[in-house]
Amino acid sequence: MNAMIFAAGLGTRLKPYTDHCPKAMVEVAGRPMIAHQLEKLRQAGFRRVVINVHHYAQQIINYVNAHEGFGLDVSFSDETGKLLETGGGIRHALPLFDSNRPVLIHNVDIFSNADLKALYTEHVDNRADASLLVSKRDTSRYFVFDGEDRLVAWKNIQTGEVRTAYNDLQPAMESLTADDESYRLRAFSGIHVISPTLFPLLEKAGEVFSITNFYWQYSPQHRIRCVEAPDGFRWVDAGKPEALARAAEIVNTQ
């Protein structure tokens, strides 16, 4: 199974920790974030993993190589010349994957008790073009899904901004609230699976772009669906210093 870890970010929210090291090397429960993510992927049955790198890239490369890839076939997608954002990062890494298999994408600073193997398997079984792990939690930015679990829009509740490729839904999306039951507003976990059916579109999307924008733009023509996190789902974005302790709690209970 293919997987990719997003580790190229500057980690500005984690300053001063990231003044002299990349976000992926910031410690959670006594070990660098990248170690936790690689071990979680290995335990879930993944074998080929790509890590994109930019900020203090060599520190990540040296650490992973010193630990022999944590028992995985690890490659590095070099973005030291330019940050490519999430969509551009996947596009740049495509030659490093088995092009016939889906890729699970995981942010390096996301810690959860998600069953990654189950998510990947469900994605394959449903023959989806992309499967986004989501949950019902308070945030300002939501993906919007219809009754068939298909992505139809993205919305910022605070600003009212709506992004959708369904022009006829624009008025409904503008008036949509988080409590509305006609559509489901769900928070994205930063964990998703993308199929080879979308690889040609990624190739054409340009050099630097957001995968979030890519998903809603192509949602009318492709099956981009949500996978609702189960009861008991625990999740934290460890991209801020105050969240590191909560991430450690998740690690220590797995």
PDB file of C-alpha atoms in Angstrom:
ATOM      1  CA  MET A   1       0.000   0.000   0.000  1.00  0.00           C
ATOM      2  CA  ASN A   2       1.167   3.524  -0.867  1.00  0.00           C
ATOM      3  CA  ALA A   3       1.241   6.381   1.624  1.00  0.00           C
ATOM      4  CA  MET A   4       2.554   9.935   1.718  1.00  0.00           C
ATOM      5  CA  ILE A   5       3.416  12.074   4.726  1.00  0.00           C
ATOM      6  CA  PHE A   6       3.213  15.847   4.311  1.00  0.00           C
ATOM      7  CA  ALA A   7       6.325  17.090   6.124  1.00  0.00           C
ATOM      8  CA  ALA A   8       7.435  20.034   3.978  1.00  0.00           C
ATOM      9  CA  GLY A   9       5.737  22.860   5.883  1.00  0.00           C
ATOM     10  CA  LEU A  10       7.645  25.666   7.568  1.00  0.00           C
ATOM     11  CA  GLY A  11       6.036  24.949  10.934  1.00  0.00           C
ATOM     12  CA  THR A  12       5.509  28.628  11.682  1.00  0.00           C
ATOM     13  CA  ARG A  13       2.764  27.856  14.228  1.00  0.00           C
ATOM     14  CA  LEU A  14       5.263  25.743  16.197  1.00  0.00           C
ATOM     15  CA  LYS A  15       7.851  28.466  16.705  1.00  0.00           C
ATOM     16  CA  PRO A  16      10.256  28.605  18.521  1.00  0.00           C
ATOM     17  CA  TYR A  17      10.555  24.784  18.193  1.00  0.00           C
ATOM     18  CA  THR A  18      10.944  25.056  14.432  1.00  0.00           C
ATOM     19  CA  ASP A  19      13.552  27.822  14.451  1.00  0.00           C
ATOM     20  CA  HIS A  20      16.272  25.183  14.139  1.00  0.00           C
ATOM     21  CA  CYS A  21      14.465  22.028  13.033  1.00  0.00           C
ATOM     22  CA  PRO A  22      11.571  20.995  10.789  1.00  0.00           C
ATOM     23  CA  LYS A  23       8.105  20.384  12.196  1.00  0.00           C
ATOM     24  CA  ALA A  24       8.495  16.663  11.533  1.00  0.00           C
ATOM     25  CA  MET A  25      11.375  16.533  14.034  1.00  0.00           C
ATOM     26  CA  VAL A  26       9.511  18.261  16.871  1.00  0.00           C
ATOM     27  CA  GLU A  27       9.044  15.717  19.632  1.00  0.00           C
ATOM     28  CA  VAL A  28       5.743  14.285  20.835  1.00  0.00           C
ATOM     29  CA  ALA A  29       5.936  11.904  23.797  1.00  0.00           C
ATOM     30  CA  GLY A  30       9.727  11.927  23.547  1.00  0.00           C
ATOM     31  CA  ARG A  31      10.047  11.078  19.843  1.00  0.00           C
ATOM     32  CA  PRO A  32       9.935  13.117  16.611  1.00  0.00           C
ATOM     33  CA  MET A  33       6.546  13.390  14.920  1.00  0.00           C
ATOM     34  CA  ILE A  34       7.874  11.637  11.834  1.00  0.00           C
ATOM     35  CA  ALA A  35       8.786   8.541  13.882  1.00  0.00           C
ATOM     36  CA  HIS A  36       5.237   8.201  15.196  1.00  0.00           C
ATOM     37  CA  GLN A  37       3.702   8.567  11.742  1.00  0.00           C
ATOM     38  CA  LEU A  38       6.030   6.063  10.073  1.00  0.00           C
ATOM     39  CA  GLU A  39       5.452   3.479  12.767  1.00  0.00           C
ATOM     40  CA  LYS A  40       1.685   3.968  12.586  1.00  0.00           C
ATOM     41  CA  LEU A  41       1.788   3.388   8.838  1.00  0.00           C
ATOM     42  CA  ARG A  42       3.993   0.306   9.206  1.00  0.00           C
ATOM     43  CA  GLN A  43       1.677  -1.174  11.824  1.00  0.00           C
ATOM     44  CA  ALA A  44      -1.275  -0.549   9.499  1.00  0.00           C
ATOM     45  CA  GLY A  45       0.378  -2.607   6.758  1.00  0.00           C
ATOM     46  CA  PHE A  46       1.747   0.121   4.499  1.00  0.00           C
ATOM     47  CA  ARG A  47       5.042  -0.618   2.784  1.00  0.00           C
ATOM     48  CA  ARG A  48       5.887   2.240   0.395  1.00  0.00           C
ATOM     49  CA  VAL A  49       5.951   5.724   1.928  1.00  0.00           C
ATOM     50  CA  VAL A  50       6.911   9.066   0.396  1.00  0.00           C
ATOM     51  CA  ILE A  51       7.812  12.029   2.612  1.00  0.00           C
ATOM     52  CA  ASN A  52       7.927  15.496   1.105  1.00  0.00           C
ATOM     53  CA  VAL A  53      10.606  17.752   2.585  1.00  0.00           C
ATOM     54  CA  HIS A  54      11.520  21.443   2.466  1.00  0.00           C
ATOM     55  CA  HIS A  55      12.314  23.178   5.793  1.00  0.00           C
ATOM     56  CA  TYR A  56      15.547  21.715   7.237  1.00  0.00           C
ATOM     57  CA  ALA A  57      14.969  18.812   4.864  1.00  0.00           C
ATOM     58  CA  GLN A  58      18.265  17.054   5.531  1.00  0.00           C
ATOM     59  CA  GLN A  59      17.438  16.602   9.215  1.00  0.00           C
ATOM     60  CA  ILE A  60      14.408  14.499   8.290  1.00  0.00           C
ATOM     61  CA  ILE A  61      16.300  12.522   5.655  1.00  0.00           C
ATOM     62  CA  ASN A  62      19.199  11.803   8.001  1.00  0.00           C
ATOM     63  CA  TYR A  63      16.923  10.742  10.858  1.00  0.00           C
ATOM     64  CA  VAL A  64      14.763   8.405   8.786  1.00  0.00           C
ATOM     65  CA  ASN A  65      17.777   6.862   7.054  1.00  0.00           C
ATOM     66  CA  ALA A  66      19.557   6.380  10.387  1.00  0.00           C
ATOM     67  CA  HIS A  67      16.551   4.319  11.491  1.00  0.00           C
ATOM     68  CA  GLU A  68      16.503   2.355   8.214  1.00  0.00           C
ATOM     69  CA  GLY A  69      13.164   3.814   7.217  1.00  0.00           C
ATOM     70  CA  PHE A  70      11.481   2.244  10.244  1.00  0.00           C
ATOM     71  CA  GLY A  71      11.125  -0.959   8.258  1.00  0.00           C
ATOM     72  CA  LEU A  72       9.449   0.776   5.304  1.00  0.00           C
ATOM     73  CA  ASP A  73      10.410   1.537   1.718  1.00  0.00           C
ATOM     74  CA  VAL A  74      10.803   5.303   2.181  1.00  0.00           C
ATOM     75  CA  SER A  75      11.441   7.858  -0.553  1.00  0.00           C
ATOM     76  CA  PHE A  76      11.787  11.621  -0.240  1.00  0.00           C
ATOM     77  CA  SER A  77      10.062  14.120  -2.482  1.00  0.00           C
ATOM     78  CA  ASP A  78      12.377  17.135  -2.624  1.00  0.00           C
ATOM     79  CA  GLU A  79      10.625  20.505  -2.366  1.00  0.00           C
ATOM     80  CA  THR A  80      13.637  22.415  -1.098  1.00  0.00           C
ATOM     81  CA  GLY A  81      13.528  24.664  -4.141  1.00  0.00           C
ATOM     82  CA  LYS A  82       9.909  25.688  -3.661  1.00  0.00           C
ATOM     83  CA  LEU A  83       6.982  24.773  -1.440  1.00  0.00           C
ATOM     84  CA  LEU A  84       4.301  23.269  -3.670  1.00  0.00           C
ATOM     85  CA  GLU A  85       1.321  23.257  -1.257  1.00  0.00           C
ATOM     86  CA  THR A  86      -0.677  20.106  -0.660  1.00  0.00           C
ATOM     87  CA  GLY A  87      -1.915  19.393  -4.173  1.00  0.00           C
ATOM     88  CA  GLY A  88       1.345  20.334  -5.808  1.00  0.00           C
ATOM     89  CA  GLY A  89       3.168  18.186  -3.273  1.00  0.00           C
ATOM     90  CA  ILE A  90       1.171  15.103  -4.249  1.00  0.00           C
ATOM     91  CA  ARG A  91       1.620  15.845  -7.953  1.00  0.00           C
ATOM     92  CA  HIS A  92       5.394  16.230  -7.547  1.00  0.00           C
ATOM     93  CA  ALA A  93       5.604  12.905  -5.682  1.00  0.00           C
ATOM     94  CA  LEU A  94       3.573  10.845  -8.178  1.00  0.00           C
ATOM     95  CA  PRO A  95       6.627   9.242  -9.888  1.00  0.00           C
ATOM     96  CA  LEU A  96       7.651   7.768  -6.523  1.00  0.00           C
ATOM     97  CA  PHE A  97       4.442   5.764  -6.038  1.00  0.00           C
ATOM     98  CA  ASP A  98       3.141   2.517  -7.431  1.00  0.00           C
ATOM     99  CA  SER A  99       0.986   4.236 -10.048  1.00  0.00           C
ATOM    100  CA  ASN A 100      -1.609   1.457 -10.033  1.00  0.00           C
ATOM    101  CA  ARG A 101      -2.550   1.781  -6.369  1.00  0.00           C
ATOM    102  CA  PRO A 102      -4.278   4.478  -4.283  1.00  0.00           C
ATOM    103  CA  VAL A 103      -2.225   6.678  -1.975  1.00  0.00           C
ATOM    104  CA  LEU A 104      -3.090   7.445   1.633  1.00  0.00           C
ATOM    105  CA  ILE A 105      -2.128  11.021   2.526  1.00  0.00           C
ATOM    106  CA  HIS A 106      -1.354  11.946   6.136  1.00  0.00           C
ATOM    107  CA  ASN A 107      -0.200  15.276   7.606  1.00  0.00           C
ATOM    108  CA  VAL A 108       2.846  14.827   9.827  1.00  0.00           C
ATOM    109  CA  ASP A 109       1.317  16.900  12.642  1.00  0.00           C
ATOM    110  CA  ILE A 110      -2.014  15.050  12.789  1.00  0.00           C
ATOM    111  CA  PHE A 111      -2.359  12.576  15.634  1.00  0.00           C
ATOM    112  CA  SER A 112      -5.405  10.354  15.914  1.00  0.00           C
ATOM    113  CA  ASN A 113      -6.636   6.877  16.688  1.00  0.00           C
ATOM    114  CA  ALA A 114      -7.847   6.452  13.101  1.00  0.00           C
ATOM    115  CA  ASP A 115      -7.678   2.939  11.647  1.00  0.00           C
ATOM    116  CA  LEU A 116      -5.625   3.717   8.546  1.00  0.00           C
ATOM    117  CA  LYS A 117      -5.837   0.229   7.086  1.00  0.00           C
ATOM    118  CA  ALA A 118      -9.637   0.235   7.409  1.00  0.00           C
ATOM    119  CA  LEU A 119      -9.839   3.641   5.701  1.00  0.00           C
ATOM    120  CA  TYR A 120      -7.650   2.459   2.811  1.00  0.00           C
ATOM    121  CA  THR A 121      -9.586  -0.799   2.445  1.00  0.00           C
ATOM    122  CA  GLU A 122     -12.958   0.953   2.511  1.00  0.00           C
ATOM    123  CA  HIS A 123     -11.737   3.352  -0.143  1.00  0.00           C
ATOM    124  CA  VAL A 124     -10.696   0.487  -2.425  1.00  0.00           C
ATOM    125  CA  ASP A 125     -13.911  -1.459  -1.791  1.00  0.00           C
ATOM    126  CA  ASN A 126     -16.047   1.577  -2.663  1.00  0.00           C
ATOM    127  CA  ARG A 127     -14.061   2.298  -5.827  1.00  0.00           C
ATOM    128  CA  ALA A 128     -13.978   5.972  -4.930  1.00  0.00           C
ATOM    129  CA  ASP A 129     -11.750   8.517  -6.603  1.00  0.00           C
ATOM    130  CA  ALA A 130     -10.953  10.050  -3.223  1.00  0.00           C
ATOM    131  CA  SER A 131     -12.045   9.310   0.349  1.00  0.00           C
ATOM    132  CA  LEU A 132     -11.746  12.036   2.988  1.00  0.00           C
ATOM    133  CA  LEU A 133     -11.764  11.119   6.672  1.00  0.00           C
ATOM    134  CA  VAL A 134     -13.997  13.684   8.384  1.00  0.00           C
ATOM    135  CA  SER A 135     -15.665  14.255  11.725  1.00  0.00           C
ATOM    136  CA  LYS A 136     -18.339  16.420  13.282  1.00  0.00           C
ATOM    137  CA  ARG A 137     -16.396  18.980  15.265  1.00  0.00           C
ATOM    138  CA  ASP A 138     -16.343  22.743  15.596  1.00  0.00           C
ATOM    139  CA  THR A 139     -14.126  24.555  13.138  1.00  0.00           C
ATOM    140  CA  SER A 140     -14.412  27.519  10.789  1.00  0.00           C
ATOM    141  CA  ARG A 141     -13.819  25.634   7.534  1.00  0.00           C
ATOM    142  CA  TYR A 142     -15.918  22.695   6.417  1.00  0.00           C
ATOM    143  CA  PHE A 143     -16.311  20.319   3.530  1.00  0.00           C
ATOM    144  CA  VAL A 144     -19.987  19.979   2.559  1.00  0.00           C
ATOM    145  CA  PHE A 145     -21.402  16.580   1.551  1.00  0.00           C
ATOM    146  CA  ASP A 146     -24.777  15.540   0.171  1.00  0.00           C
ATOM    147  CA  GLY A 147     -26.955  12.634   1.287  1.00  0.00           C
ATOM    148  CA  GLU A 148     -24.903  10.193  -0.780  1.00  0.00           C
ATOM    149  CA  ASP A 149     -21.647  11.188   0.955  1.00  0.00           C
ATOM    150  CA  ARG A 150     -20.406  13.068  -2.102  1.00  0.00           C
ATOM    151  CA  LEU A 151     -18.463  16.290  -1.789  1.00  0.00           C
ATOM    152  CA  VAL A 152     -20.362  19.285  -3.157  1.00  0.00           C
ATOM    153  CA  ALA A 153     -18.676  22.348  -1.625  1.00  0.00           C
ATOM    154  CA  TRP A 154     -16.269  23.926   0.817  1.00  0.00           C
ATOM    155  CA  LYS A 155     -17.408  26.646   3.213  1.00  0.00           C
ATOM    156  CA  ASN A 156     -15.858  29.026   5.710  1.00  0.00           C
ATOM    157  CA  ILE A 157     -18.544  29.572   8.335  1.00  0.00           C
ATOM    158  CA  GLN A 158     -16.861  32.648   9.802  1.00  0.00           C
ATOM    159  CA  THR A 159     -16.460  34.598   6.561  1.00  0.00           C
ATOM    160  CA  GLY A 160     -19.322  33.038   4.589  1.00  0.00           C
ATOM    161  CA  GLU A 161     -17.003  32.177   1.703  1.00  0.00           C
ATOM    162  CA  VAL A 162     -18.249  29.279  -0.428  1.00  0.00           C
ATOM    163  CA  ARG A 163     -16.350  27.317  -3.050  1.00  0.00           C
ATOM    164  CA  THR A 164     -18.302  24.929  -5.236  1.00  0.00           C
ATOM    165  CA  ALA A 165     -18.282  23.688  -8.805  1.00  0.00           C
ATOM    166  CA  TYR A 166     -22.064  23.193  -8.635  1.00  0.00           C
ATOM    167  CA  ASN A 167     -23.282  26.629  -9.737  1.00  0.00           C
ATOM    168  CA  ASP A 168     -26.904  25.803  -8.957  1.00  0.00           C
ATOM    169  CA  LEU A 169     -25.985  25.079  -5.322  1.00  0.00           C
ATOM    170  CA  GLN A 170     -24.246  28.397  -4.687  1.00  0.00           C
ATOM    171  CA  PRO A 171     -27.281  30.146  -3.077  1.00  0.00           C
ATOM    172  CA  ALA A 172     -28.036  27.152  -0.844  1.00  0.00           C
ATOM    173  CA  MET A 173     -24.414  26.874   0.222  1.00  0.00           C
ATOM    174  CA  GLU A 174     -24.242  30.572   1.105  1.00  0.00           C
ATOM    175  CA  SER A 175     -27.154  30.251   3.545  1.00  0.00           C
ATOM    176  CA  LEU A 176     -25.990  26.917   4.961  1.00  0.00           C
ATOM    177  CA  THR A 177     -25.173  26.740   8.669  1.00  0.00           C
ATOM    178  CA  ALA A 178     -23.327  24.112  10.675  1.00  0.00           C
ATOM    179  CA  ASP A 179     -26.660  22.919  12.138  1.00  0.00           C
ATOM    180  CA  ASP A 180     -28.388  22.523   8.778  1.00  0.00           C
ATOM    181  CA  GLU A 181     -29.534  18.933   8.150  1.00  0.00           C
ATOM    182  CA  SER A 182     -30.055  19.225   4.382  1.00  0.00           C
ATOM    183  CA  TYR A 183     -26.305  18.840   3.853  1.00  0.00           C
ATOM    184  CA  ARG A 184     -23.549  17.618   6.124  1.00  0.00           C
ATOM    185  CA  LEU A 185     -20.820  20.049   7.128  1.00  0.00           C
ATOM    186  CA  ARG A 186     -17.832  18.076   8.299  1.00  0.00           C
ATOM    187  CA  ALA A 187     -14.322  18.946   9.456  1.00  0.00           C
ATOM    188  CA  PHE A 188     -11.481  17.455   7.449  1.00  0.00           C
ATOM    189  CA  SER A 189      -8.975  15.377   9.426  1.00  0.00           C
ATOM    190  CA  GLY A 190      -5.954  15.848   7.160  1.00  0.00           C
ATOM    191  CA  ILE A 191      -6.113  12.132   6.329  1.00  0.00           C
ATOM    192  CA  HIS A 192      -7.383  11.021   2.920  1.00  0.00           C
ATOM    193  CA  VAL A 193      -6.939   8.455   0.163  1.00  0.00           C
ATOM    194  CA  ILE A 194      -6.641   9.339  -3.518  1.00  0.00           C
ATOM    195  CA  SER A 195      -6.939   6.901  -6.431  1.00  0.00           C
ATOM    196  CA  PRO A 196      -4.912   6.669  -9.652  1.00  0.00           C
ATOM    197  CA  THR A 197      -8.023   7.810 -11.533  1.00  0.00           C
ATOM    198  CA  LEU A 198      -7.199  11.341 -10.363  1.00  0.00           C
ATOM    199  CA  PHE A 199      -3.467  11.234 -11.107  1.00  0.00           C
ATOM    200  CA  PRO A 200      -3.824  12.558 -14.702  1.00  0.00           C
ATOM    201  CA  LEU A 201      -5.858  15.513 -13.397  1.00  0.00           C
ATOM    202  CA  LEU A 202      -3.220  16.237 -10.767  1.00  0.00           C
ATOM    203  CA  GLU A 203      -0.606  16.290 -13.512  1.00  0.00           C
ATOM    204  CA  LYS A 204      -2.584  18.967 -15.354  1.00  0.00           C
ATOM    205  CA  ALA A 205      -3.436  21.087 -12.310  1.00  0.00           C
ATOM    206  CA  GLY A 206      -0.251  23.140 -12.273  1.00  0.00           C
ATOM    207  CA  GLU A 207       2.817  23.256 -10.066  1.00  0.00           C
ATOM    208  CA  VAL A 208       1.521  24.866  -6.852  1.00  0.00           C
ATOM    209  CA  PHE A 209      -2.052  24.270  -5.684  1.00  0.00           C
ATOM    210  CA  SER A 210      -4.195  23.158  -2.769  1.00  0.00           C
ATOM    211  CA  ILE A 211      -5.639  19.654  -2.707  1.00  0.00           C
ATOM    212  CA  THR A 212      -8.708  21.107  -0.976  1.00  0.00           C
ATOM    213  CA  ASN A 213      -9.425  23.294  -3.987  1.00  0.00           C
ATOM    214  CA  PHE A 214      -8.665  20.410  -6.330  1.00  0.00           C
ATOM    215  CA  TYR A 215     -11.242  18.199  -4.619  1.00  0.00           C
ATOM    216  CA  TRP A 216     -14.174  20.600  -4.796  1.00  0.00           C
ATOM    217  CA  GLN A 217     -13.317  21.666  -8.346  1.00  0.00           C
ATOM    218  CA  TYR A 218     -13.492  18.086  -9.632  1.00  0.00           C
ATOM    219  CA  SER A 219     -16.291  16.853  -7.378  1.00  0.00           C
ATOM    220  CA  PRO A 220     -19.063  16.964 -10.041  1.00  0.00           C
ATOM    221  CA  GLN A 221     -17.226  14.592 -12.384  1.00  0.00           C
ATOM    222  CA  HIS A 222     -15.576  12.291  -9.839  1.00  0.00           C
ATOM    223  CA  ARG A 223     -16.607  10.376  -6.747  1.00  0.00           C
ATOM    224  CA  ILE A 224     -15.005  12.311  -3.936  1.00  0.00           C
ATOM    225  CA  ARG A 225     -16.659  11.045  -0.786  1.00  0.00           C
ATOM    226  CA  CYS A 226     -16.527  11.370   2.963  1.00  0.00           C
ATOM    227  CA  VAL A 227     -15.743   8.655   5.464  1.00  0.00           C
ATOM    228  CA  GLU A 228     -17.261   9.603   8.799  1.00  0.00           C
ATOM    229  CA  ALA A 229     -14.979   8.968  11.763  1.00  0.00           C
ATOM    230  CA  PRO A 230     -16.509   6.447  14.176  1.00  0.00           C
ATOM    231  CA  ASP A 231     -17.610   7.045  17.761  1.00  0.00           C
ATOM    232  CA  GLY A 232     -14.607   7.353  20.029  1.00  0.00           C
ATOM    233  CA  PHE A 233     -12.535   9.098  17.382  1.00  0.00           C
ATOM    234  CA  ARG A 234      -9.676  11.072  18.903  1.00  0.00           C
ATOM    235  CA  TRP A 235      -7.844  13.685  16.860  1.00  0.00           C
ATOM    236  CA  VAL A 236      -5.509  16.601  17.374  1.00  0.00           C
ATOM    237  CA  ASP A 237      -3.633  18.971  15.106  1.00  0.00           C
ATOM    238  CA  ALA A 238      -0.247  19.173  16.839  1.00  0.00           C
ATOM    239  CA  GLY A 239       0.825  22.170  14.778  1.00  0.00           C
ATOM    240  CA  LYS A 240       0.834  24.477  17.804  1.00  0.00           C
ATOM    241  CA  PRO A 241       2.926  24.198  21.000  1.00  0.00           C
ATOM    242  CA  GLU A 242      -0.148  23.986  23.229  1.00  0.00           C
ATOM    243  CA  ALA A 243      -1.388  20.927  21.302  1.00  0.00           C
ATOM    244  CA  LEU A 244       1.745  18.799  21.789  1.00  0.00           C
ATOM    245  CA  ALA A 245       0.610  17.460  25.169  1.00  0.00           C
ATOM    246  CA  ARG A 246      -2.748  16.378  23.755  1.00  0.00           C
ATOM    247  CA  ALA A 247      -0.961  14.629  20.896  1.00  0.00           C
ATOM    248  CA  ALA A 248       1.181  12.803  23.449  1.00  0.00           C
ATOM    249  CA  GLU A 249      -1.961  11.594  25.217  1.00  0.00           C
ATOM    250  CA  ILE A 250      -3.171   9.978  22.006  1.00  0.00           C
ATOM    251  CA  VAL A 251       0.219   8.370  21.376  1.00  0.00           C
ATOM    252  CA  ASN A 252       0.419   7.010  24.910  1.00  0.00           C
ATOM    253  CA  THR A 253      -2.998   5.360  24.728  1.00  0.00           C
ATOM    254  CA  GLN A 254      -2.377   3.464  21.487  1.00  0.00           C
TER     255      GLN A 254
END
